[in-house]
Coordinates of C-alpha atoms in Angstrom, one line a residue:
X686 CA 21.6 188.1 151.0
X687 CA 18.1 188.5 153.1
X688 CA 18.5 189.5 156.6
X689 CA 17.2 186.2 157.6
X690 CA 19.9 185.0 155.9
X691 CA 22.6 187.0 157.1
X692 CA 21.7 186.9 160.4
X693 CA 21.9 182.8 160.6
X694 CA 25.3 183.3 158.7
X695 CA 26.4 185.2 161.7
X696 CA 25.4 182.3 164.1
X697 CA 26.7 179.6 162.3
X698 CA 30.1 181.3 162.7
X699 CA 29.6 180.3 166.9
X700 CA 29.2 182.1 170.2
X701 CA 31.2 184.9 170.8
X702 CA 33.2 182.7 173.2
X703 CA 32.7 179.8 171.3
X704 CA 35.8 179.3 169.6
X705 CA 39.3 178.9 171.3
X706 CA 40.9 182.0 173.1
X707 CA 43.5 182.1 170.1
X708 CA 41.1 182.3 167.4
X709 CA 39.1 185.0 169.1
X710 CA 41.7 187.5 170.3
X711 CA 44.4 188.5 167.7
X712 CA 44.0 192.5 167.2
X713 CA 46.1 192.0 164.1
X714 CA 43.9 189.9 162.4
X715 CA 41.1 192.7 162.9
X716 CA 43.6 195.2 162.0
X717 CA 43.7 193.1 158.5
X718 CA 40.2 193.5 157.9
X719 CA 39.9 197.3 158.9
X720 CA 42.5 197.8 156.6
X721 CA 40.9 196.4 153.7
X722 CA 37.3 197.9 154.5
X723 CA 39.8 201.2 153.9
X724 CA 39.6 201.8 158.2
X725 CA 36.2 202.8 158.7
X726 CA 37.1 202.8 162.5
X727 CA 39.2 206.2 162.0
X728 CA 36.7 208.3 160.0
X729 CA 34.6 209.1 163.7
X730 CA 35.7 209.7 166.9
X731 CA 35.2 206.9 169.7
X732 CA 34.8 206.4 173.1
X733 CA 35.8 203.1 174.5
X734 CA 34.3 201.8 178.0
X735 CA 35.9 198.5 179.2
X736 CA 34.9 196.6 182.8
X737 CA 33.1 193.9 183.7
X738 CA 30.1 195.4 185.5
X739 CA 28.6 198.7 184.4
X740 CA 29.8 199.6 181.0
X741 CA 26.9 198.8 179.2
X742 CA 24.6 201.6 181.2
X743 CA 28.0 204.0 181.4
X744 CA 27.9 203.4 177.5
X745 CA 24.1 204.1 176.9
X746 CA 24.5 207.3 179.6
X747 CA 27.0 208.5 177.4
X748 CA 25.5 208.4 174.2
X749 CA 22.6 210.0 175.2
X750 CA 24.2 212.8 176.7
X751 CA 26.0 213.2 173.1
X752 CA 22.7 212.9 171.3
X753 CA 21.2 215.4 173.4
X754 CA 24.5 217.5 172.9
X755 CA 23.2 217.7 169.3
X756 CA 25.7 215.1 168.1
X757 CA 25.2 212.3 165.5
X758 CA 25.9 209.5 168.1
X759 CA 27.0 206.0 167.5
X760 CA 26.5 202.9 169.7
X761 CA 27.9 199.7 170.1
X762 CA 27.3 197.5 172.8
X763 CA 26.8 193.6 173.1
X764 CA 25.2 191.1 173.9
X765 CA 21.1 191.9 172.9
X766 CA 18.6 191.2 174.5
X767 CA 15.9 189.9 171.7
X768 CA 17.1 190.7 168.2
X769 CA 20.9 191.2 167.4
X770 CA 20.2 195.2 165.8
X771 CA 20.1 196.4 168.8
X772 CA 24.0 195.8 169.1
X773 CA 24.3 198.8 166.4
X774 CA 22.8 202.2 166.8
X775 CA 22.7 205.2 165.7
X776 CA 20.5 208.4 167.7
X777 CA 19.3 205.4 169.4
X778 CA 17.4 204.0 166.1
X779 CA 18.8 200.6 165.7
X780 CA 20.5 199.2 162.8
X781 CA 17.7 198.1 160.2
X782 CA 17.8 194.8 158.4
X783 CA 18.2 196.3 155.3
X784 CA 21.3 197.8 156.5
X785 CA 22.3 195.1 158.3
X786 CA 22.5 192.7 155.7
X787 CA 24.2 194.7 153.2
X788 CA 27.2 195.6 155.5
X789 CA 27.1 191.6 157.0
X790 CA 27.9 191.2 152.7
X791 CA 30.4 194.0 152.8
X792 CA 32.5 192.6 155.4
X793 CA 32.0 188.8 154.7
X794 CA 32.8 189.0 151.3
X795 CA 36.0 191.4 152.1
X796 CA 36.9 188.6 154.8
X797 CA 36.1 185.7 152.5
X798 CA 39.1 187.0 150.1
X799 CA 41.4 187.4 152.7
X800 CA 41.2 184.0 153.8
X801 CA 41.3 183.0 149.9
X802 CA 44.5 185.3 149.6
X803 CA 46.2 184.2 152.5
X804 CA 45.6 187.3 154.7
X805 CA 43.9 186.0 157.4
X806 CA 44.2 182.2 158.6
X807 CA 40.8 181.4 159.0
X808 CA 37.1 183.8 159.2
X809 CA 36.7 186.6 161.8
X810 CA 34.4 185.4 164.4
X811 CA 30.6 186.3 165.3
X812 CA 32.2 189.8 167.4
X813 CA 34.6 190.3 165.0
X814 CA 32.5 190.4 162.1
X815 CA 29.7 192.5 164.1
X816 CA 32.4 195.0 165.4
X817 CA 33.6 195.8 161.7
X818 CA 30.0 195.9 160.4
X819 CA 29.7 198.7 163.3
X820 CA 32.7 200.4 161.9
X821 CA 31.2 200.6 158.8
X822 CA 28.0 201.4 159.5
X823 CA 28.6 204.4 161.8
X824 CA 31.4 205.5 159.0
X825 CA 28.9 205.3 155.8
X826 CA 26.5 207.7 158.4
X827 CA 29.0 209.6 159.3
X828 CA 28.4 209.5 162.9
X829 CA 29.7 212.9 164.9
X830 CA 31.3 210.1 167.6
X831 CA 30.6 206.7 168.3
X832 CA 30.4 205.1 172.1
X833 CA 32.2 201.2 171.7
X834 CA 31.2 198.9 174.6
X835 CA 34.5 196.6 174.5
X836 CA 32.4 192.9 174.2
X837 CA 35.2 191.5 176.5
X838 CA 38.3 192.4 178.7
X839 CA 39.9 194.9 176.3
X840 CA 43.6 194.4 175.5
X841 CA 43.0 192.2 172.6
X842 CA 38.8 192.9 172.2
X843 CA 38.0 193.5 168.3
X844 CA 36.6 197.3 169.8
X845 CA 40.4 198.4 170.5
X846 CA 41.5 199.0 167.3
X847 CA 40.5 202.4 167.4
X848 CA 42.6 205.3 168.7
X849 CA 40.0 206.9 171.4
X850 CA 39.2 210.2 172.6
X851 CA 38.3 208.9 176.2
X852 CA 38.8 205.7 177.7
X853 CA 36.3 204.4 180.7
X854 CA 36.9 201.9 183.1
X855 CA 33.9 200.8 185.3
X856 CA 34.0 198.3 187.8
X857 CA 36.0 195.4 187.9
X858 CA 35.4 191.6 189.2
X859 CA 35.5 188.3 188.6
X860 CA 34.1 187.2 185.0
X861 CA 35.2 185.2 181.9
X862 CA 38.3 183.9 184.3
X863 CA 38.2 181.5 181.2
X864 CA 39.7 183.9 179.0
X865 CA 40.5 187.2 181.3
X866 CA 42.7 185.1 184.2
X867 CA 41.9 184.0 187.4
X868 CA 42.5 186.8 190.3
X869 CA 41.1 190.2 190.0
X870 CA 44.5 191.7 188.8
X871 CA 44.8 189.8 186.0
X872 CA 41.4 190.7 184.5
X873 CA 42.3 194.2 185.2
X874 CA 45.2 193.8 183.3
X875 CA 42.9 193.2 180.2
X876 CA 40.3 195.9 180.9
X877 CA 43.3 198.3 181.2
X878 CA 44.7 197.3 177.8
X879 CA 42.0 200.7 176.4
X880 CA 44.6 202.7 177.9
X881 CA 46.2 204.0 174.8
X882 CA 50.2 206.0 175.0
X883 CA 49.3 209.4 176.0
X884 CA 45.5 209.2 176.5
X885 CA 42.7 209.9 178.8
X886 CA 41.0 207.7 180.9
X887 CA 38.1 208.0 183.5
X888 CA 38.0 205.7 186.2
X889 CA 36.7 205.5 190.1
X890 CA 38.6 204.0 192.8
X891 CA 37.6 200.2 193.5
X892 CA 39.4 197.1 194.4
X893 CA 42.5 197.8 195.5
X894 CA 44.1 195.0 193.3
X895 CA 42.2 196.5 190.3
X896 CA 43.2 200.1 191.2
X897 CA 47.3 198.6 191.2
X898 CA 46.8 197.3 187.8
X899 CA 45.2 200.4 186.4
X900 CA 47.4 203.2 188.1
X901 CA 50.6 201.3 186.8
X902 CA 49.3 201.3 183.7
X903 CA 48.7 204.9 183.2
X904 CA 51.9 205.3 184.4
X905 CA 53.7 203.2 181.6
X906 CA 51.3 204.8 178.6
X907 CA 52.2 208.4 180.0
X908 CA 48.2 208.7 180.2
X909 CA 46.1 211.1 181.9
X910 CA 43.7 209.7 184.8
X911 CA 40.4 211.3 185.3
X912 CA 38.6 210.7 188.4
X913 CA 35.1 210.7 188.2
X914 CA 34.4 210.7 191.6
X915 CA 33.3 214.9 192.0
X916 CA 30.1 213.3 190.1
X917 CA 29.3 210.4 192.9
X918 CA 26.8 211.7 195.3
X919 CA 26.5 211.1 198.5
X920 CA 23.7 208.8 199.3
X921 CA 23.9 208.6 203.2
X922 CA 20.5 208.9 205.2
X923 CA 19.6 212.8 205.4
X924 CA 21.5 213.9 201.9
X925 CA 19.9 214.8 199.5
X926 CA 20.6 212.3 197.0
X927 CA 17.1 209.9 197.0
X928 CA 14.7 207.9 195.1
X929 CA 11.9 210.0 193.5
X930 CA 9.8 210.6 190.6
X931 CA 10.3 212.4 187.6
X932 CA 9.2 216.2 188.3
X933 CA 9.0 215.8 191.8
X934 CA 12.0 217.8 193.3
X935 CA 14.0 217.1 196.3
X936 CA 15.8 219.6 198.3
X937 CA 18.3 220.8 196.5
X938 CA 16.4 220.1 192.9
X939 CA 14.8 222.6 191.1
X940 CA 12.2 220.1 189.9
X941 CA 11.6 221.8 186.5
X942 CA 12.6 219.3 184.3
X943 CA 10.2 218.6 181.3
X944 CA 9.4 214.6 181.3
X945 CA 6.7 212.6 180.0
X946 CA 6.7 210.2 182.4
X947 CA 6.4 211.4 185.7
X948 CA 5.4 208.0 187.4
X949 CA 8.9 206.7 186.4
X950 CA 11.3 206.2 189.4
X951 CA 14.1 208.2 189.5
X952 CA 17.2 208.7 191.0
X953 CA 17.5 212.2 191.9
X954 CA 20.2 214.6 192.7
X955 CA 21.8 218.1 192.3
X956 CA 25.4 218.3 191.0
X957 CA 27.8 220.3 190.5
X958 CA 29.1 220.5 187.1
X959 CA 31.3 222.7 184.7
X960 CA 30.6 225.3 186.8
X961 CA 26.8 224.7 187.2
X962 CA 24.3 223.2 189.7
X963 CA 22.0 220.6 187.8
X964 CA 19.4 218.5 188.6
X965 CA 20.9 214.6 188.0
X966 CA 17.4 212.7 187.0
X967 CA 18.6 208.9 186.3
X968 CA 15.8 206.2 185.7
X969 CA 18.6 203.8 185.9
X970 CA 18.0 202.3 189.2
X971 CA 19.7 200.5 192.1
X972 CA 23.2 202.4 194.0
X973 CA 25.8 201.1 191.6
X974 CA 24.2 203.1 188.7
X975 CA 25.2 206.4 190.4
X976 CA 29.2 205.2 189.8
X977 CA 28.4 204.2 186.1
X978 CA 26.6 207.8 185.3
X979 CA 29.5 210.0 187.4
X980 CA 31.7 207.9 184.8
X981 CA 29.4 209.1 181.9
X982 CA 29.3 213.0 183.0
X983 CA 33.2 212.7 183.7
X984 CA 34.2 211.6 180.5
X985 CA 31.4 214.3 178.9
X986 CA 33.1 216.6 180.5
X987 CA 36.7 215.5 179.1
X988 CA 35.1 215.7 175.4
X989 CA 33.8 219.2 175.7
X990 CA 37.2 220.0 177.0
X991 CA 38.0 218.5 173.2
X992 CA 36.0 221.3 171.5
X993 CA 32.2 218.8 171.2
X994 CA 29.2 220.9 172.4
X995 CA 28.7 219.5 175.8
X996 CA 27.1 221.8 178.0
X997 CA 25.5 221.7 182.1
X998 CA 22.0 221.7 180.4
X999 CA 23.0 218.8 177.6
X1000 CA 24.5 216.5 180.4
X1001 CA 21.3 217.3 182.8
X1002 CA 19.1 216.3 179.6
X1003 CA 21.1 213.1 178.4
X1004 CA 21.4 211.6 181.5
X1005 CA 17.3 212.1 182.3
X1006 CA 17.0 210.7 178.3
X1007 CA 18.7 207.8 179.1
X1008 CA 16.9 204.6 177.7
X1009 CA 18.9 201.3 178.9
X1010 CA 16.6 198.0 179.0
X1011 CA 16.9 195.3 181.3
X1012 CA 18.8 196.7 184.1
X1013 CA 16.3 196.9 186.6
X1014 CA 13.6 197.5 184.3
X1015 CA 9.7 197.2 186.3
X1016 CA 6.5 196.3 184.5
X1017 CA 3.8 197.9 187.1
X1018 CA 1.4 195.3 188.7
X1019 CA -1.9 195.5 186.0
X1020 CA -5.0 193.3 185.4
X1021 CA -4.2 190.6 188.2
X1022 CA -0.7 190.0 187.2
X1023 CA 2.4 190.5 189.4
X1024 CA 4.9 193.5 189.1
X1025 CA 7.6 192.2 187.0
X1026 CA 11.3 193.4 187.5
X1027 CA 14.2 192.7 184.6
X1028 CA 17.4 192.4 185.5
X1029 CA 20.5 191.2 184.1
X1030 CA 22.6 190.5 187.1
X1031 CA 24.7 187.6 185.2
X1032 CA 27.8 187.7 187.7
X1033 CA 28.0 188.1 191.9
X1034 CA 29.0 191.4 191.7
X1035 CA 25.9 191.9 189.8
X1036 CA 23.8 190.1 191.9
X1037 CA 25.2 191.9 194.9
X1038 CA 24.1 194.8 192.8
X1039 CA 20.5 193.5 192.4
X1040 CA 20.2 192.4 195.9
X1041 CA 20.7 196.2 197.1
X1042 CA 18.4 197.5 194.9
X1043 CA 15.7 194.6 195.8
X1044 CA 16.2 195.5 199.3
X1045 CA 15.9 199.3 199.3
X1046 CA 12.8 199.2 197.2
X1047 CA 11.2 196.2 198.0
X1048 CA 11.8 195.4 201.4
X1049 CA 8.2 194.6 202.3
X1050 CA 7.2 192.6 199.3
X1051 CA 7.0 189.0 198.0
X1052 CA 9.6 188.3 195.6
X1053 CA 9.5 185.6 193.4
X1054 CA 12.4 184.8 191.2
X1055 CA 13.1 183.3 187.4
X1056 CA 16.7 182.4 187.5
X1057 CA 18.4 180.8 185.0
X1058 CA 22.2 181.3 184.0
X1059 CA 25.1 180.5 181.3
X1060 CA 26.7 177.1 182.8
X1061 CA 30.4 179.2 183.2
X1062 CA 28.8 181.4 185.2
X1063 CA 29.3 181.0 189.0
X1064 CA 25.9 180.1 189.3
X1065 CA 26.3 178.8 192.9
X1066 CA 27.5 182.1 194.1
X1067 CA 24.7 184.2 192.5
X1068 CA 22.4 181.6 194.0
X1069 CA 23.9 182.2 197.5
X1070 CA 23.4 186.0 197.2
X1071 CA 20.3 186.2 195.5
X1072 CA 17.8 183.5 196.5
X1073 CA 17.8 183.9 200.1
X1074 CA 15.6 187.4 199.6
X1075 CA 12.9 185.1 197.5
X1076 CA 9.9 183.2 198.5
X1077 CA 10.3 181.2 195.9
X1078 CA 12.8 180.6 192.8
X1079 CA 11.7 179.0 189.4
X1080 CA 15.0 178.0 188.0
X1081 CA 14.9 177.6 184.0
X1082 CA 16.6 178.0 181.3
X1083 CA 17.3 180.0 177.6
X1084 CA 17.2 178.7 174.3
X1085 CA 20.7 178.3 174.1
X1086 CA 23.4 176.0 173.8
X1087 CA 25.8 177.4 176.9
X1088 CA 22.9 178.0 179.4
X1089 CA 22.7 175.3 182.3
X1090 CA 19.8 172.9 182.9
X1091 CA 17.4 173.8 185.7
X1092 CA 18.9 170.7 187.2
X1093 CA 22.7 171.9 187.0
X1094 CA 21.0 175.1 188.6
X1095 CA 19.4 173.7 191.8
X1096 CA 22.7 171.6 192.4
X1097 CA 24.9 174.7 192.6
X1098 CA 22.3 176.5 194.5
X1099 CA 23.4 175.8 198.3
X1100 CA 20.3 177.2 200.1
X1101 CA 17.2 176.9 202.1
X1102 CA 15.3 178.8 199.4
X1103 CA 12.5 176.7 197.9
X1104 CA 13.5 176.1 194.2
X1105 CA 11.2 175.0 191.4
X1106 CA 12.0 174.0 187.7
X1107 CA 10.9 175.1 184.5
X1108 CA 12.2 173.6 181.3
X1109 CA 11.7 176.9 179.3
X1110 CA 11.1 180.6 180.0
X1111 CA 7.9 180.6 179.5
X1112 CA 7.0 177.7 181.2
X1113 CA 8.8 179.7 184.4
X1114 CA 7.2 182.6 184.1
X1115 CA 3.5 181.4 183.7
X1116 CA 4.8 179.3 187.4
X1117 CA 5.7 182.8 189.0
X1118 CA 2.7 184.8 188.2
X1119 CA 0.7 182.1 189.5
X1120 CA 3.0 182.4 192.4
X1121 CA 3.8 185.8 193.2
X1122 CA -0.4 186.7 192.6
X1123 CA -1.1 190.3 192.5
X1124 CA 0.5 191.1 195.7
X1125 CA 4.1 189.6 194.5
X1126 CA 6.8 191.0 192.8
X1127 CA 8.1 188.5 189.7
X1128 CA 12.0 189.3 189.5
X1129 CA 13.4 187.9 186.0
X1130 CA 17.6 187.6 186.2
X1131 CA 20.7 186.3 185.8
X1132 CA 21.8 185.3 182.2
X1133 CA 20.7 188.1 179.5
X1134 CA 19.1 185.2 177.2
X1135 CA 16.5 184.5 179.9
X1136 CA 15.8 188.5 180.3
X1137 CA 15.6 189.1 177.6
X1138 CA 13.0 185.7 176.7
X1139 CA 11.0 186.9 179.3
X1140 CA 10.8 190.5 178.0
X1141 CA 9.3 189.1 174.8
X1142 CA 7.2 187.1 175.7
X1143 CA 5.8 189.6 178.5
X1144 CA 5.9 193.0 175.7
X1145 CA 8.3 195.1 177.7
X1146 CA 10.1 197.5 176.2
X1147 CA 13.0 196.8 174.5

């Protein structure tokens, strides 16, 4: 089978959430089809990060402080931004579509015949199917350790079959009440099903209701809690935690850190850790991202306590490495366009999360917004938090079946805000460059679909 081929095989199988809750989240059904792919999931060792804000870039911290620990790393994480390999790395080289349809025709044709044979009552689903073609793919390269992004709550996720080395818990809110349940403790109750009998987990204080849900649960699997919070740094006025750019040291930095980029903005900090002052140089942006890479150097720290060969200077190197698209990701101003700023803020707490950043770095400027969102999303809430900050919003949509209509958009959005339509992302962004002008700032969010549109059409980096 092509990869063309394979990959429209995967589709046609639905959304992730497409199908009903019971035909997506049945761990024994995925334990049918690891068993007859002979387990591929135990011949590396995992992590597994579950929340609903954060993991991603707590994931892609992690793995790149492994890879520049000198191990063979593996990452999973969901959804893409432009093409569907990106879900599957390895050293941060995607899956290629070679590989990617030979193991879609491993794993199909292993599930096909345990539907025929009774084994399974009907075909794994789109996550399903990519999770075990994961499994095998990191297995066949025999990865060193692979870092799993759980694709949704965590309890029953296709990810937590495996028998981790660390559990990670980032930040927890209201999302997929759908599937997860309707009050904060409930979907904590999910994200905390990672927490394996007698394992570790790194976590940070939050919601109170979330920290409940999570502490009890520890208790019951006789885990062991990590707190990552020695590797949060303070960020009140006169510290010496700060924006800067790469090279440029602050107080407490030693500012001798190679880089090839040294126009990038940068968080920048010194940290203690295992026993060593380092310099903490994050291109991940905005104040939440300093809670999701203290998660990724606390749970480094728990694997070198396991005998892997994290050092101070590894940690310091992987977290400067770290390549994460989307997530506050700026194109400068150039040749009369606007500055253009990515973000995937697809829930309130992530457009709180935006917000803070917009307003600590951007302050004085025009902002121009392309907004468009999944139709279960609460869009009117994101609209409440976000659009105020904007001149202007150009609401839109992606090329896909769950996203809401520009229409649907503007009726959820209660606000003064001037709102415009666009029937397509392209259409939306051609309206805010003509907008925003070279003075304005173009900032592209909300639903990962439209992101990641926009990205391809405008040749960021992916």
């Amino acid at each position: 089978m092509s990869y063309q081929a394979a990959v429209e095989r995967m589709y046609a199988l639905g959304h992730e959430l497409a199908q009903a809750p019971s035909h997506k989240f049945d761990l024994a059904h995925m334990r049918v089809l690891m068993a007859a792919l002979e387990n591929p999931e135990r011949r590396s060792s995992c992590v597994l990060i579950a929340g609903t804000n954060g993991k991603g870039s707590t994931a892609a911290t992690l793995a790149s402080i492994l890879r520049a620990s000198g191990l063979r790393t593996g990452l999973y994480t969901s959804p893409h931004l432009v093409r569907i390999n990106e879900r599957v790395r390895i050293n941060g080289g995607e899956i290629s579509d070679d590989d990617f349809a030979l193991l879609h025709d491993v794993v199909d044709r292993t599930a096909e015949r345990l539907v025929s044979e009774g084994e399974l009552p009907w075909h794994p689903s789109f996550f399903e199917m990519l999770t075990a073609m994961a499994f095998e793919y990191f297995a066949r390269r025999k990865v060193d350790i692979a870092v799993l992004e759980v694709g949704m709550g965590g309890r029953l996720d296709a990810t937590n079959v495996i028998e981790p080395r660390v559990s990670v818990i980032t930040d927890i809110s209201l999302d997929h009440q759908k599937f997860l349940g309707n009050t904060v403790a409930e979907i904590a109750r999910e994200k905390a099903g990672i927490i394996h009998p007698g394992g570790i987990v790194v976590t940070l204080p939050q919601q109170p209701q979330a920290n409940d849900v999570i502490g009890n649960t520890i208790l019951e699997m006789d885990a062991t809690a990590v707190s990552a919070v020695p590797y949060v740094p303070p960020v009140a006025p006169g510290s010496d935690c700060g924006y800067g750019s790469r090279g440029k040291s602050l107080t407490e930095c030693t500012g001798d850190a190679e880089s090839s980029d040294h126009s990038q903005p940068v968080w920048r900090y010194p940290l203690q850790v295992m026993g060593q002052k380092i310099c903490v140089e994050t291109p991940l942006m905005g104040r939440h991202q300093l809670r999701n890479v203290a998660l990724a150097i606390a749970a480094a720290e728990e694997l070198s306590k396991q005998g892997f060969p994290i050092t101070a200077a590894s940690i310091e190197r992987g977290v400067r490495d770290t390549r994460w698209p989307g997530r506050f990701q700026v194109i400068p101003a150039a040749n009369g366009n606007p500055e253009y700023i990515f973000d995937v803020a697809h829930n309130p707490a992530g457009a709180w999360a935006l917000r803070s950043t917009l307003s600590a770095c951007y302050e004085d400027r025009r902002l121009i917004f392309v907004f468009g969102a999944l139709r279960d999303k609460a869009i009117g809430e994101m609209a409440e938090i976000l659009f105020p900050v904007a001149e202007r919003v150009v609401a839109t949509r992606a090329d896909n079946p769950r996203s809401a209509t520009p229409d649907e958009i503007c009726q959820a959005a209660r606000t003064s805000a001037e709102i415009k339509t666009a029937p397509d992302v392209a259409t939306a962004v051609a309206q805010a460059c003509a907008f925003g002008g070279s003075d304005g700032v173009v900032v592209i969010t909300g639903s990962i679909y439209v992101v990641g549109e926009a990205m391809r059409l405008l040749g960021a980096r992916i």
